[in-house]
Amino acid sequence: MPKGKLPKRYNTIVMPLILSLLMTSVVSAISIVRAQGLTARALAMWPSAWALSWAIAFPVLLLVLPVVKRVTAVIVEM
């Protein structure tokens, strides 16, 4: 194992962690800007909106990712 890298077994946590961080930041930003416009108030609201979105999305991803992998395997040739 190269220095500074986590063992392969952590992939099931790290991948949904990164995915949930990226997706919730984008989706919450779009939602806030769409509802409030691109204002200082909207930018101030974004961190709390993102934190709430992420707190929900990460556990949901951990639960649904195995199902999504199975459905994907049915649809896509491996």
GROMACS .gro file of C-alpha atoms in nm:
model
   78
    1MET     CA    1   0.000   0.000   0.000
    2PRO     CA    2   0.148   0.340  -0.101
    3LYS     CA    3   0.212   0.588   0.180
    4GLY     CA    4  -0.079   0.817   0.260
    5LYS     CA    5  -0.345   0.600   0.100
    6LEU     CA    6  -0.624   0.421   0.280
    7PRO     CA    7  -0.661   0.045   0.238
    8LYS     CA    8  -0.896  -0.076  -0.036
    9ARG     CA    9  -1.162  -0.180   0.217
   10TYR     CA   10  -1.237   0.190   0.285
   11ASN     CA   11  -1.360   0.237  -0.073
   12THR     CA   12  -1.718   0.161   0.036
   13ILE     CA   13  -1.709   0.466   0.268
   14VAL     CA   14  -1.478   0.707   0.084
   15MET     CA   15  -1.653   0.691  -0.255
   16PRO     CA   16  -2.001   0.778  -0.119
   17LEU     CA   17  -1.843   1.040   0.108
   18ILE     CA   18  -1.681   1.222  -0.185
   19LEU     CA   19  -1.985   1.176  -0.407
   20SER     CA   20  -2.222   1.313  -0.142
   21LEU     CA   21  -1.994   1.612  -0.071
   22LEU     CA   22  -1.975   1.707  -0.438
   23MET     CA   23  -2.337   1.644  -0.532
   24THR     CA   24  -2.492   1.813  -0.230
   25SER     CA   25  -2.272   2.119  -0.273
   26VAL     CA   26  -2.382   2.159  -0.636
   27VAL     CA   27  -2.750   2.081  -0.579
   28SER     CA   28  -2.782   2.302  -0.270
   29ALA     CA   29  -2.606   2.590  -0.448
   30ILE     CA   30  -2.840   2.560  -0.747
   31SER     CA   31  -3.146   2.544  -0.520
   32ILE     CA   32  -3.042   2.844  -0.311
   33VAL     CA   33  -2.950   3.059  -0.612
   34ARG     CA   34  -3.268   2.963  -0.793
   35ALA     CA   35  -3.484   3.051  -0.492
   36GLN     CA   36  -3.296   3.360  -0.371
   37GLY     CA   37  -3.098   3.481  -0.672
   38LEU     CA   38  -2.724   3.530  -0.662
   39THR     CA   39  -2.715   3.759  -0.359
   40ALA     CA   40  -2.501   3.796  -0.049
   41ARG     CA   41  -2.791   3.654   0.154
   42ALA     CA   42  -2.807   3.345  -0.067
   43LEU     CA   43  -2.432   3.292  -0.037
   44ALA     CA   44  -2.461   3.325   0.341
   45MET     CA   45  -2.742   3.065   0.346
   46TRP     CA   46  -2.559   2.813   0.131
   47PRO     CA   47  -2.330   2.655   0.395
   48SER     CA   48  -2.619   2.561   0.625
   49ALA     CA   49  -2.830   2.439   0.332
   50TRP     CA   50  -2.536   2.232   0.211
   51ALA     CA   51  -2.466   2.088   0.558
   52LEU     CA   52  -2.826   1.974   0.598
   53SER     CA   53  -2.829   1.825   0.248
   54TRP     CA   54  -2.504   1.639   0.312
   55ALA     CA   55  -2.617   1.509   0.653
   56ILE     CA   56  -2.910   1.343   0.478
   57ALA     CA   57  -2.739   1.241   0.153
   58PHE     CA   58  -2.436   1.060   0.295
   59PRO     CA   59  -2.627   0.801   0.502
   60VAL     CA   60  -2.877   0.757   0.219
   61LEU     CA   61  -2.592   0.689  -0.024
   62LEU     CA   62  -2.445   0.432   0.213
   63LEU     CA   63  -2.781   0.254   0.219
   64VAL     CA   64  -2.872   0.268  -0.150
   65LEU     CA   65  -2.532   0.223  -0.313
   66PRO     CA   66  -2.537  -0.160  -0.290
   67VAL     CA   67  -2.881  -0.164  -0.455
   68VAL     CA   68  -2.765   0.076  -0.727
   69LYS     CA   69  -2.462  -0.144  -0.795
   70ARG     CA   70  -2.684  -0.451  -0.836
   71VAL     CA   71  -2.929  -0.270  -1.066
   72THR     CA   72  -2.637  -0.135  -1.270
   73ALA     CA   73  -2.494  -0.486  -1.305
   74VAL     CA   74  -2.828  -0.602  -1.448
   75ILE     CA   75  -2.834  -0.319  -1.702
   76VAL     CA   76  -2.466  -0.287  -1.797
   77GLU     CA   77  -2.242  -0.563  -1.932
   78MET     CA   78  -1.945  -0.623  -1.703
   0.00000   0.00000   0.00000
